[in-house]
Coordinates of C-alpha atoms and ligand atoms in Angstrom, one line a residue:
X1 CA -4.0 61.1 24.5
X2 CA -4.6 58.2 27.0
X3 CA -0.8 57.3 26.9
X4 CA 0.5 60.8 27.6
X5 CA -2.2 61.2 30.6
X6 CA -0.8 58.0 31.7
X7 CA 2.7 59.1 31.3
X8 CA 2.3 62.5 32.4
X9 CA -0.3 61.3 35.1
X10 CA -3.0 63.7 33.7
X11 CA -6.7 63.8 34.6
X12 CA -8.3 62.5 31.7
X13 CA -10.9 64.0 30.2
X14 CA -9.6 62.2 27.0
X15 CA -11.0 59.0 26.2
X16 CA -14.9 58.8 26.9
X17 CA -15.0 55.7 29.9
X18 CA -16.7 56.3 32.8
X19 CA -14.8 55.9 36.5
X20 CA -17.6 54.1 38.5
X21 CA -19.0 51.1 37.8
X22 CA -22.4 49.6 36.1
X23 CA -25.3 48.6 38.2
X24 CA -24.4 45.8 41.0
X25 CA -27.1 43.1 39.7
X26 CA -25.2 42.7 36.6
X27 CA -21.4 42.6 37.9
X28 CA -22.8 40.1 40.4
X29 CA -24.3 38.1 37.5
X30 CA -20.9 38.2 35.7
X31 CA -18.9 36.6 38.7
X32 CA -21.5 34.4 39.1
X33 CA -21.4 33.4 35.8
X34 CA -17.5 32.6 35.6
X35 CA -18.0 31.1 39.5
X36 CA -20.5 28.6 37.5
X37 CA -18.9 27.9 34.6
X38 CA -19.8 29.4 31.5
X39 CA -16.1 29.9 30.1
X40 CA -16.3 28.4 27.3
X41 CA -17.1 29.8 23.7
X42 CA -20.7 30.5 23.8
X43 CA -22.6 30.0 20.3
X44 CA -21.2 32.0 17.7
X45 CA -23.7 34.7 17.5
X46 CA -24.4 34.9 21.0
X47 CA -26.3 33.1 24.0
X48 CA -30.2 32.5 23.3
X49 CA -31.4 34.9 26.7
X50 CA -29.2 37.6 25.8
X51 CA -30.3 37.8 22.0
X52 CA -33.7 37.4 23.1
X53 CA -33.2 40.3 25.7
X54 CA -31.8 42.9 23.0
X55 CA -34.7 41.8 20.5
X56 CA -37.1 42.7 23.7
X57 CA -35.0 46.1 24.0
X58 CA -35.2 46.9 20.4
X59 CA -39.0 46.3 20.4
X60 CA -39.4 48.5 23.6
X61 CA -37.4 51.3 22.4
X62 CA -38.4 51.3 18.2
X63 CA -41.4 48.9 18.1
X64 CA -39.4 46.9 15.3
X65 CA -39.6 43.3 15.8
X66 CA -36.5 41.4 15.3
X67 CA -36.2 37.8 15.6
X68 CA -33.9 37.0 18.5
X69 CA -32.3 33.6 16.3
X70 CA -32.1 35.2 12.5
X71 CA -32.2 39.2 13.3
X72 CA -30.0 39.7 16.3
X73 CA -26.3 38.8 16.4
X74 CA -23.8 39.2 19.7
X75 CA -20.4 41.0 18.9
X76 CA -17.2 42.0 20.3
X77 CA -18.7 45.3 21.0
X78 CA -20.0 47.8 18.8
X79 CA -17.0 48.4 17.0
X80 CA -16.8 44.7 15.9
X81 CA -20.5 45.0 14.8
X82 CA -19.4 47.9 12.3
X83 CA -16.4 46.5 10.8
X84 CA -18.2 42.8 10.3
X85 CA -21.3 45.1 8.6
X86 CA -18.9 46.6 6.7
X87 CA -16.8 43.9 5.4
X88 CA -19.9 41.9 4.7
X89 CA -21.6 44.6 2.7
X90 CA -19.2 46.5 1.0
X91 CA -17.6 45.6 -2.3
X92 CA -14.1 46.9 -3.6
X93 CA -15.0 50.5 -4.3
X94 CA -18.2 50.7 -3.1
X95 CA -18.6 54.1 -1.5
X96 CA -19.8 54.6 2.0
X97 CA -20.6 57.8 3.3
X98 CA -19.8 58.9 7.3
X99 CA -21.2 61.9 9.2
X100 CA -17.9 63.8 9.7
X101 CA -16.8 64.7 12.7
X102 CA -17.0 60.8 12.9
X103 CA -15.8 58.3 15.4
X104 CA -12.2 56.8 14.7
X105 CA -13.0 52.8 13.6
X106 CA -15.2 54.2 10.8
X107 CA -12.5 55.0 8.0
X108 CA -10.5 51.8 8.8
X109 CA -13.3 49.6 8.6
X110 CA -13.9 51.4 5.8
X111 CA -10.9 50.8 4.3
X112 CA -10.3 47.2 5.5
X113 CA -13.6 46.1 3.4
X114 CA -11.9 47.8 0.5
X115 CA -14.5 50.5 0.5
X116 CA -14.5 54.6 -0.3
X117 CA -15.0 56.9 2.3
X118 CA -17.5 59.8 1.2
X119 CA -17.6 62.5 4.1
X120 CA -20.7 64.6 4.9
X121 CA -20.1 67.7 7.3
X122 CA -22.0 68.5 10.6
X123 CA -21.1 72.1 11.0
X124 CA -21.6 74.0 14.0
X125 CA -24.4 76.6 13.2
X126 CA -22.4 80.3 14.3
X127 CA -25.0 81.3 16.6
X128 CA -26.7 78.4 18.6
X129 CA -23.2 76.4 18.2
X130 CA -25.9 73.3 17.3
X131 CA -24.0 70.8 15.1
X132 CA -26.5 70.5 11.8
X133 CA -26.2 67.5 9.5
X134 CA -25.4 69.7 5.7
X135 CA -28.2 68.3 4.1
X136 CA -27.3 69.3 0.7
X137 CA -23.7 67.8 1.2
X138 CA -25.7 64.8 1.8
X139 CA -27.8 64.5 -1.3
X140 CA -24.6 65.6 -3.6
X141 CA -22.8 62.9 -1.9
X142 CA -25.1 60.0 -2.7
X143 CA -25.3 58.2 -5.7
X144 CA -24.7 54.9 -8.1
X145 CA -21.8 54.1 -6.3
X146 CA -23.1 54.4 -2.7
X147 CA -23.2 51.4 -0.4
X148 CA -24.2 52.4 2.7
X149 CA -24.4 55.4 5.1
X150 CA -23.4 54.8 8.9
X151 CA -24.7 57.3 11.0
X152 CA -24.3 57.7 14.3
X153 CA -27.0 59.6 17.0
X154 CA -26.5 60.6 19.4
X155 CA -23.0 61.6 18.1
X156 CA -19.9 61.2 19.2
X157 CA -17.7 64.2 19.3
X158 CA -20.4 66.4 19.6
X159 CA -23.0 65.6 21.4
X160 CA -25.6 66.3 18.7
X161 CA -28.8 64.1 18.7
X162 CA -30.2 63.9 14.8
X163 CA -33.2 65.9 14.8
X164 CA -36.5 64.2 13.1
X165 CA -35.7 66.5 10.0
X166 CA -32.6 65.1 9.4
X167 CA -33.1 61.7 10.2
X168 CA -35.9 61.9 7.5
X169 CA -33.4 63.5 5.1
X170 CA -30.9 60.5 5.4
X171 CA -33.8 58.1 5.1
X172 CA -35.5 60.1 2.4
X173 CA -32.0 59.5 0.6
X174 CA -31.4 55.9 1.0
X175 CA -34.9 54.9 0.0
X176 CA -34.5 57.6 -2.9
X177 CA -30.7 55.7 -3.9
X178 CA -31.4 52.0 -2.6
X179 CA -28.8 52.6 0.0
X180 CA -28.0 50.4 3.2
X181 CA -27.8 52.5 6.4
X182 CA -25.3 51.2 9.1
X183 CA -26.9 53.0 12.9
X184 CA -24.4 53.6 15.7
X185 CA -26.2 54.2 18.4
X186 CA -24.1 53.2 20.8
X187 CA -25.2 56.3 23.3
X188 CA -29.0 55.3 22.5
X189 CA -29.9 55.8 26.5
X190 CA -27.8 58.8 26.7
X191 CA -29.3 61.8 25.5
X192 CA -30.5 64.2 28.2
X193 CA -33.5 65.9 29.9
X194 CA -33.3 68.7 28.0
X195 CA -32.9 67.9 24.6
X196 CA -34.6 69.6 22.3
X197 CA -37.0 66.7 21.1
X198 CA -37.1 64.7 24.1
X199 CA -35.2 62.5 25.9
X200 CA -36.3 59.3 23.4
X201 CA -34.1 57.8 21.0
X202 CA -34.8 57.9 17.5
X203 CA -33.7 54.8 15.2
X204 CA -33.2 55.6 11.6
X205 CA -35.0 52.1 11.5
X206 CA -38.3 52.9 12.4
X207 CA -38.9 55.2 9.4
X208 CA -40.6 54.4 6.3
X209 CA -38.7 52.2 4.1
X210 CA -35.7 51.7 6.4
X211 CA -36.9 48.9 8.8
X212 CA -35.6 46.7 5.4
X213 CA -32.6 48.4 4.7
X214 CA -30.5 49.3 8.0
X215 CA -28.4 47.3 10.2
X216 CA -29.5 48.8 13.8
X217 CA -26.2 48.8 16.0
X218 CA -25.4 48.9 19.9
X219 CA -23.6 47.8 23.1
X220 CA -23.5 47.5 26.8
X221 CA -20.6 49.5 27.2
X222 CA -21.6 52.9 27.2
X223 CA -25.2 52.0 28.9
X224 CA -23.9 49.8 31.4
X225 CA -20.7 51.7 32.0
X226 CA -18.8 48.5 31.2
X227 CA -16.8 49.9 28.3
X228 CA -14.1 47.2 29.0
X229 CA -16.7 43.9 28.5
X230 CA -17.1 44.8 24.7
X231 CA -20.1 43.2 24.8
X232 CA -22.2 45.0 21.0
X233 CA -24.6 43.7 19.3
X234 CA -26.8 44.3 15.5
X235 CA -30.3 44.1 14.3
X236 CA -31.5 44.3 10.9
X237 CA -33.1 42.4 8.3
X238 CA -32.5 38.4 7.9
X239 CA -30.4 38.1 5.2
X240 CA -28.0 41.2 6.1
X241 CA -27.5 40.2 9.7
X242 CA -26.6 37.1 8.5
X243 CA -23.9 38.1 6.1
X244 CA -22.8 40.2 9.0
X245 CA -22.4 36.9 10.9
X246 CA -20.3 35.3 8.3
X247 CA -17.7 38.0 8.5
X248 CA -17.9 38.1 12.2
X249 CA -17.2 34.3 12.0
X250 CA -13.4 35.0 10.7
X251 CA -13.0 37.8 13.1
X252 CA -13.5 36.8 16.2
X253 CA -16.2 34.0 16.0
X254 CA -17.7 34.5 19.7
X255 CA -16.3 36.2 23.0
X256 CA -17.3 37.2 26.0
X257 CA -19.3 34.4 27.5
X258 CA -19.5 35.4 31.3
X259 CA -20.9 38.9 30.7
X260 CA -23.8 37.6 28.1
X261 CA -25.8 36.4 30.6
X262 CA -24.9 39.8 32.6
X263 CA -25.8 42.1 29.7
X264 CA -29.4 40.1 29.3
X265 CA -30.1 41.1 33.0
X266 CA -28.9 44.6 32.6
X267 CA -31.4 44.7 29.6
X268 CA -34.1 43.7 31.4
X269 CA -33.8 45.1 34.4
X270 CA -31.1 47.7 34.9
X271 CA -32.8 50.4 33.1
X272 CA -33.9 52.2 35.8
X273 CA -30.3 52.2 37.0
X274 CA -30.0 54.2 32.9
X275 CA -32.3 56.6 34.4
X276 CA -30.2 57.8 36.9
X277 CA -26.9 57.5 35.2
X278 CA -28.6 59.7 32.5
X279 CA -29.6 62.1 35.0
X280 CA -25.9 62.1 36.8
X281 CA -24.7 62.7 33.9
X282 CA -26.2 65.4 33.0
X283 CA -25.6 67.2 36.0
X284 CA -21.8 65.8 34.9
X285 CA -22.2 67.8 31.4
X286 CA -23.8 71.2 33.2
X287 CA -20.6 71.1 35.9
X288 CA -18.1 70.8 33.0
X289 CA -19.6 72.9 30.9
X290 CA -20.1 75.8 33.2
X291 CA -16.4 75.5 35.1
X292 CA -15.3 75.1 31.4
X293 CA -17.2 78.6 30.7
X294 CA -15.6 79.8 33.6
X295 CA -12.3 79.0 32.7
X296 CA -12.6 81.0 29.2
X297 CA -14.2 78.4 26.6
X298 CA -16.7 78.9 24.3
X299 CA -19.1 75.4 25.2
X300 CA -21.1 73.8 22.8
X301 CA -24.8 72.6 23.4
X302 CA -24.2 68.6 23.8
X303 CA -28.0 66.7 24.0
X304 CA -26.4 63.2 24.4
X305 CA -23.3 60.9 24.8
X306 CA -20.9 62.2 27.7
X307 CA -19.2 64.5 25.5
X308 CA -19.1 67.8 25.0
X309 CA -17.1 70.3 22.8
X310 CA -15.4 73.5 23.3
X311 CA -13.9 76.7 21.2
X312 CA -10.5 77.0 22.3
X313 CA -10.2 80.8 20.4
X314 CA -11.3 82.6 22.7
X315 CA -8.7 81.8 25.0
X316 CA -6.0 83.0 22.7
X317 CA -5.5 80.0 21.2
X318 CA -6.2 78.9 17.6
X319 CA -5.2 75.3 17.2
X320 CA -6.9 72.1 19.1
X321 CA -4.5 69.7 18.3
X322 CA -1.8 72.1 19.2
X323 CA -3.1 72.9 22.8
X324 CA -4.3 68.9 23.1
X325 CA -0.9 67.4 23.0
X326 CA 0.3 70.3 25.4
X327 CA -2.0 70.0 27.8
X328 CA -1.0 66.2 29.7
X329 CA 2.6 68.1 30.2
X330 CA 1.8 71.6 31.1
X331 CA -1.0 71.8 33.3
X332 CA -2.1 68.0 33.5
X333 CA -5.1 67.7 31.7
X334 CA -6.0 65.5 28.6
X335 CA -8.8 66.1 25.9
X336 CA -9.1 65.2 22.5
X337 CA -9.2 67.9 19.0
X338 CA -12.2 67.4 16.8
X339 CA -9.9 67.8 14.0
X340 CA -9.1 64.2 14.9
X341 CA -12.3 62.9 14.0
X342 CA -12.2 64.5 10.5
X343 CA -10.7 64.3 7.2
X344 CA -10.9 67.8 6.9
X345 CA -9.7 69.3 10.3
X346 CA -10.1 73.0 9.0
X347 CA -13.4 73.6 10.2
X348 CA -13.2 72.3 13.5
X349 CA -9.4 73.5 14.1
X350 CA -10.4 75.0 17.2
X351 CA -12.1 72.7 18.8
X352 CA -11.8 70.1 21.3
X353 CA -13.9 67.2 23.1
X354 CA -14.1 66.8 26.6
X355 CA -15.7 63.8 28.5
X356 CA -17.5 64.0 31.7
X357 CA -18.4 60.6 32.4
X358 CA -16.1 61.3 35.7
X359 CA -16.5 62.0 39.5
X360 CA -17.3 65.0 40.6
X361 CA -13.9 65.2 42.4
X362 CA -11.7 64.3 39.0
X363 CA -13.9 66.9 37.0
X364 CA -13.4 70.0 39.4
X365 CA -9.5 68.7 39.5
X366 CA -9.6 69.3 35.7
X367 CA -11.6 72.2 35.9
X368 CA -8.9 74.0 38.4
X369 CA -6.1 72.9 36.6
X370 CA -7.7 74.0 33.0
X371 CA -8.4 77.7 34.7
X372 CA -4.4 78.0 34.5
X373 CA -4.8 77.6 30.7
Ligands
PMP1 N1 -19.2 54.0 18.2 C1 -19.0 55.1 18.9 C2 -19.6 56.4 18.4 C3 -18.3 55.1 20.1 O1 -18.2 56.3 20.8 C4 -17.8 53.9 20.6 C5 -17.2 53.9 22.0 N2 -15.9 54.2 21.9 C6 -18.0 52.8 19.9 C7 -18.7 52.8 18.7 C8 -17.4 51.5 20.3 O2 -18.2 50.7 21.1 P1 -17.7 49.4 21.8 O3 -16.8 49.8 22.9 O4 -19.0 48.7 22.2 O5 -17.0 48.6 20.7
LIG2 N1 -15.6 55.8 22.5 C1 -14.6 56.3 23.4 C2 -14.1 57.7 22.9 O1 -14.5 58.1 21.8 C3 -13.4 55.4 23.6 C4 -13.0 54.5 22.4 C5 -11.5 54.4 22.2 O2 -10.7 54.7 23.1 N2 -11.1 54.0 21.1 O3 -13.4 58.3 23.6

């Protein structure tokens, strides 16, 4: 969908990066990073004051304790955290089971460790339009041949943050099954002001039993609005980080030296600079949401991330995919279906994500060109 917007020079409301940039204090720290030097591959699972600055983090926002040298590696963003986990943990035909609508690198990661991809549905409840994890799904999913579970709150498409049930119901499970959970929680600082349990993130981790069994991941990207520095990191227990850090080895072995140092800062003491990119956002979410109400779309409640999904029906339409690749070319806006998140698109035929992580200006551009729809 980027490539069409870019052919068709649609405003994209496509891919989820954000048009401004991160907090100045840690762009300043990158350039002065690469002005002083450090250019060259930094230790393979990341610099000492940036580990220690995510085990700080981690410790702030779940009280777990990691140990900065044995619990906390540095990856080539989040995405290279989940396919090392995965590679590293997952045997030939081990099953792992995904929250489905789920985000794209899942099922090739999956299937690059070799491994079975068991889908559990989040179905939009028919009145409040809340996505709800199908609990039952869950628990007939699970089983000897379960692996791991990778869940990911606050969820991208949907915008869903895992209530406390639920993320008891997946823990309940693993502990019941002896099951490894794999956390994305890449939008950790993203959920908003009024979401129904609060604005604080909940880590699968800090439940009983789970501190032992889950491999907590994250990144600077989405936080930072520096989606392009792929700087991602995981927590977890000793011995499954470091398995994690073999498989890393072989894919990329280290990167991103200049913006370590960067991302340690931003940790420390950019999170105010959250605050207000949480709230901005927010404001971002209401403006779509209501000029997408406006415009004849049924909007769904998102509590985090900087998406947000729509019905398409009742605008006469039926099929997301169908009005997403007509879009760029007939009134110059790109989104993405749901259906692309899923291996079964039926459910969520008629439905589409939107990001709003844009300036004001580029969302009301959408917004009038989406009221021709
Ligand atoms: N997981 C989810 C749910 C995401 O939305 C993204 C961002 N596209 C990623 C992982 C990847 O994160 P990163 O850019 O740090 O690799
Ligand atoms: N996480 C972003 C999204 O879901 C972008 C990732 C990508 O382009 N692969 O839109």
């Amino acid at each position: 969908m980027t490539a069409s917007a870019v052919r068709t020079g649609a405003v994209n409301l496509g891919q989820g990066f954000p048009d401004t940039d991160g907090p100045m204090g840690m762009l300043q720290m990158a350039r002065r990073a690469i002005a002083e030097g450090v250019n060259q591959y930094p230790p393979g699972p990341g610099r000492p004051e940036l580990r220690a600055a995510i085990a700080a983090h981690r410790m702030e926002q779940s009280g777990i304790e990691y140990d900065a040298d044995t619990q906390v590696l540095v990856t080539a963003g989040a995405t290279e955290a989940i396919a090392a986990a995965l590679i590293a943990l997952v045997e030939p035909g081990d099953e792992v089971v995904v929250i489905e609508p789920y985000y794209d690198s899942y099922a090739a990661a999956i299937a690059m460790a070799g491994g079975v991809r068991r889908a559990v549905p989040l179905r939009s409840n028919a009145e409040t339009g809340r996505f709800e994890l199908d609990l039952d799904a869950l628990r007939g999913v699970v089983g000897p041949a379960t692996r791991a579970i990778l869940v990911n709150s606050p969820h991208n498409p949907t915008g869903t943050v895992l209530s406390s049930a639920e993320l008891a119901a997946i823990a309940s499970v693993c502990v019941e099954h002896d099951v490894l959970a794999i956390t994305d929680e890449v939008y950790e600082q993203l959920i908003f002001g009024d979401a129904r349990e609060g604005t604080r993130h909940r880590t699968l981790a800090a439940l009983p039993g789970m501190a032992e069994r889950t491999l907590v991941i994250s990144s600077a990207g989405k936080s930072f609005s520096v989606t392009g520095w792929k700087i991602g990191w995981v927590c977890g227990p000793v011995e499954l980080v470091h398995a994690t850090k073999a498989a890393k080895q072989f894919l990329t072995f280290t990167g991103g030296a200049p913006f370590q140092p960067a991302v340690a800062h931003a940790l420390r003491h950019e999170l105010a600079w959250v605050e207000r990119l949480r709230a901005d956002l927010q404001a971002k979410r209401d403006r779509l949401g209501e000029g997408l109400a406006t415009a004849g779309f049924r909007v769904l409640p998102s509590e985090g991330t900087y998406f947000v999904c729509a019905d398409v029906r009742p605008l006469g339409y039926t099929d997301g995919e169908v009005l997403c690749r007509a879009m760029p070319e007939q009134i110059g806006v790109a989104a993405i279906p749901v259906a692309a998140f899923c291996d079964d698109p039926e459910p969520v035929r008629h439905l589409v994500r939107f990001a709003f992580c844009k300036r004001n200006e580029v969302l009301d551009e959408a917004l009038r060109r989406l009221r021709r729809l």
